[in-house]
């Protein structure tokens, strides 16, 4: 299975490429007043507004470092009905892929309710690699704010 590899601080993470629509360079972002913590704003993707989450802000409590290797990873974020919504993720050093078997990612032995999106850890020639599950990245309150139809609120 192929994974996109990126970094948050000194740590490496992996996202299954089947969850990814496209990897984009950083683009102009419109800030949204009152947005939840970690929401960078929205950006225009082919004429449609897409919410943007800064992964470093969500996981490390600081904004992503803006450099040439910082990308927007456009993912399919599933709602409760299983429909995929486009969601942009700002990820540092998102420039390579690697093949890993899903069975290579094993529990870390540390359970964290603050990081339910961690889906196991693997070891490769570069060290430890943490798998990120897109479906559990956002807390339910943020997911509902972004992806519930107005009639559902």
Short mmCIF file of C-alpha atoms in Angstrom, two decimals:
data_model
loop_
_atom_site.label_atom_id
_atom_site.label_comp_id
_atom_site.label_asym_id
_atom_site.label_seq_id
_atom_site.Cartn_x
_atom_site.Cartn_y
_atom_site.Cartn_z
CA UNK A 1 0.00 0.00 0.00
CA UNK A 2 1.29 3.47 -0.85
CA UNK A 3 1.48 6.26 1.75
CA UNK A 4 2.25 9.97 1.52
CA UNK A 5 4.98 10.78 4.06
CA UNK A 6 5.10 14.17 5.79
CA UNK A 7 6.53 15.67 8.96
CA UNK A 8 5.16 17.49 11.96
CA UNK A 9 8.05 18.92 13.91
CA UNK A 10 10.66 16.14 14.09
CA UNK A 11 8.17 13.29 13.66
CA UNK A 12 7.13 11.52 10.47
CA UNK A 13 3.57 10.61 9.57
CA UNK A 14 1.88 8.64 6.80
CA UNK A 15 -1.51 8.98 5.09
CA UNK A 16 -2.89 6.24 2.85
CA UNK A 17 -2.89 7.72 -0.67
CA UNK A 18 -6.35 6.27 -1.30
CA UNK A 19 -7.65 8.96 1.09
CA UNK A 20 -5.96 11.72 -0.96
CA UNK A 21 -7.54 13.57 -3.88
CA UNK A 22 -4.50 15.71 -4.71
CA UNK A 23 -1.37 17.27 -3.23
CA UNK A 24 -1.21 21.02 -3.89
CA UNK A 25 1.29 23.79 -3.26
CA UNK A 26 0.32 26.34 -0.63
CA UNK A 27 -2.26 28.73 -2.00
CA UNK A 28 -3.97 31.89 -0.82
CA UNK A 29 -6.13 31.21 2.22
CA UNK A 30 -9.12 33.20 3.42
CA UNK A 31 -9.33 33.36 7.20
CA UNK A 32 -12.72 32.69 8.77
CA UNK A 33 -13.63 34.67 11.89
CA UNK A 34 -14.45 32.43 14.84
CA UNK A 35 -13.11 29.27 13.20
CA UNK A 36 -12.19 26.39 15.53
CA UNK A 37 -8.60 25.88 16.68
CA UNK A 38 -6.49 24.42 13.89
CA UNK A 39 -8.67 25.74 11.09
CA UNK A 40 -6.40 27.74 8.81
CA UNK A 41 -9.38 29.05 6.81
CA UNK A 42 -10.79 28.17 3.41
CA UNK A 43 -9.30 28.11 -0.07
CA UNK A 44 -10.66 27.99 -3.60
CA UNK A 45 -10.34 24.59 -5.26
CA UNK A 46 -11.69 24.55 -8.82
CA UNK A 47 -14.35 27.12 -7.96
CA UNK A 48 -15.47 25.59 -4.66
CA UNK A 49 -14.53 26.64 -1.12
CA UNK A 50 -12.65 23.95 0.81
CA UNK A 51 -11.90 24.11 4.55
CA UNK A 52 -8.23 24.00 5.47
CA UNK A 53 -6.79 22.46 8.65
CA UNK A 54 -3.23 23.15 9.77
CA UNK A 55 -1.93 19.79 11.02
CA UNK A 56 0.90 21.37 13.04
CA UNK A 57 -1.59 23.65 14.78
CA UNK A 58 -3.87 20.71 15.61
CA UNK A 59 -1.12 18.36 16.77
CA UNK A 60 1.69 20.61 18.03
CA UNK A 61 -0.13 23.82 18.93
CA UNK A 62 1.84 25.95 16.47
CA UNK A 63 1.33 26.95 12.83
CA UNK A 64 3.02 24.95 10.08
CA UNK A 65 6.32 26.35 8.89
CA UNK A 66 5.73 27.82 5.43
CA UNK A 67 8.43 26.44 3.14
CA UNK A 68 8.59 25.02 -0.39
CA UNK A 69 7.98 21.49 0.92
CA UNK A 70 4.88 22.50 2.92
CA UNK A 71 1.86 21.36 0.95
CA UNK A 72 -1.90 21.21 1.05
CA UNK A 73 -2.95 17.57 1.08
CA UNK A 74 -6.49 17.47 -0.27
CA UNK A 75 -8.23 14.48 1.32
CA UNK A 76 -11.65 12.86 1.20
CA UNK A 77 -12.99 13.33 4.72
CA UNK A 78 -15.89 10.93 5.44
CA UNK A 79 -19.05 12.12 7.17
CA UNK A 80 -21.36 9.93 9.29
CA UNK A 81 -23.12 8.68 6.15
CA UNK A 82 -19.83 7.65 4.53
CA UNK A 83 -19.79 10.45 1.95
CA UNK A 84 -16.38 11.98 1.30
CA UNK A 85 -15.99 15.75 1.60
CA UNK A 86 -12.92 17.60 0.41
CA UNK A 87 -10.73 18.84 3.25
CA UNK A 88 -7.34 20.51 2.89
CA UNK A 89 -4.56 19.61 5.33
CA UNK A 90 -1.46 21.79 5.64
CA UNK A 91 1.45 19.34 6.03
CA UNK A 92 5.17 20.07 6.36
CA UNK A 93 7.73 18.30 4.17
CA UNK A 94 5.04 16.42 2.24
CA UNK A 95 7.24 15.50 -0.69
CA UNK A 96 7.57 11.73 -0.87
CA UNK A 97 5.73 8.44 -0.76
CA UNK A 98 6.60 5.03 0.60
CA UNK A 99 5.14 1.54 0.35
CA UNK A 100 4.16 -0.23 3.55
CA UNK A 101 1.88 -3.12 4.37
CA UNK A 102 -0.97 -2.12 6.71
CA UNK A 103 0.18 -4.90 9.07
CA UNK A 104 3.50 -3.06 9.54
CA UNK A 105 1.64 -0.40 11.56
CA UNK A 106 1.24 -1.77 15.06
CA UNK A 107 -0.15 -0.19 18.24
CA UNK A 108 2.38 2.11 19.90
CA UNK A 109 1.45 0.99 23.40
CA UNK A 110 0.38 4.52 24.27
CA UNK A 111 -3.32 5.35 24.16
CA UNK A 112 -4.17 9.03 23.78
CA UNK A 113 -7.68 10.43 23.67
CA UNK A 114 -6.08 13.68 22.46
CA UNK A 115 -4.80 11.94 19.31
CA UNK A 116 -7.48 9.44 18.19
CA UNK A 117 -6.25 9.83 14.59
CA UNK A 118 -3.06 7.83 15.27
CA UNK A 119 -3.53 4.41 13.70
CA UNK A 120 -0.32 2.58 14.51
CA UNK A 121 3.38 2.98 14.15
CA UNK A 122 5.90 1.35 11.80
CA UNK A 123 9.67 1.32 11.61
CA UNK A 124 11.65 1.84 8.42
CA UNK A 125 15.19 2.86 7.45
CA UNK A 126 14.48 6.45 8.58
CA UNK A 127 13.05 5.57 12.01
CA UNK A 128 9.52 5.59 13.35
CA UNK A 129 6.53 6.40 11.13
CA UNK A 130 3.07 7.12 12.56
CA UNK A 131 0.00 6.36 10.48
CA UNK A 132 -2.72 9.02 10.50
CA UNK A 133 -6.37 8.03 10.04
CA UNK A 134 -8.16 10.88 8.29
CA UNK A 135 -11.62 9.75 9.46
CA UNK A 136 -10.76 10.43 13.12
CA UNK A 137 -8.67 13.57 12.65
CA UNK A 138 -11.35 16.12 13.52
CA UNK A 139 -13.32 16.15 16.75
CA UNK A 140 -17.05 15.50 16.13
CA UNK A 141 -17.96 19.11 16.91
CA UNK A 142 -15.60 20.44 14.20
CA UNK A 143 -16.61 17.73 11.72
CA UNK A 144 -20.29 18.60 12.22
CA UNK A 145 -19.59 22.31 11.88
CA UNK A 146 -17.84 21.75 8.54
CA UNK A 147 -19.80 18.95 6.92
CA UNK A 148 -23.36 18.71 8.26
CA UNK A 149 -26.02 20.07 5.94
CA UNK A 150 -27.77 23.18 7.33
CA UNK A 151 -30.99 21.17 7.78
CA UNK A 152 -29.06 18.71 10.00
CA UNK A 153 -27.94 21.38 12.54
#
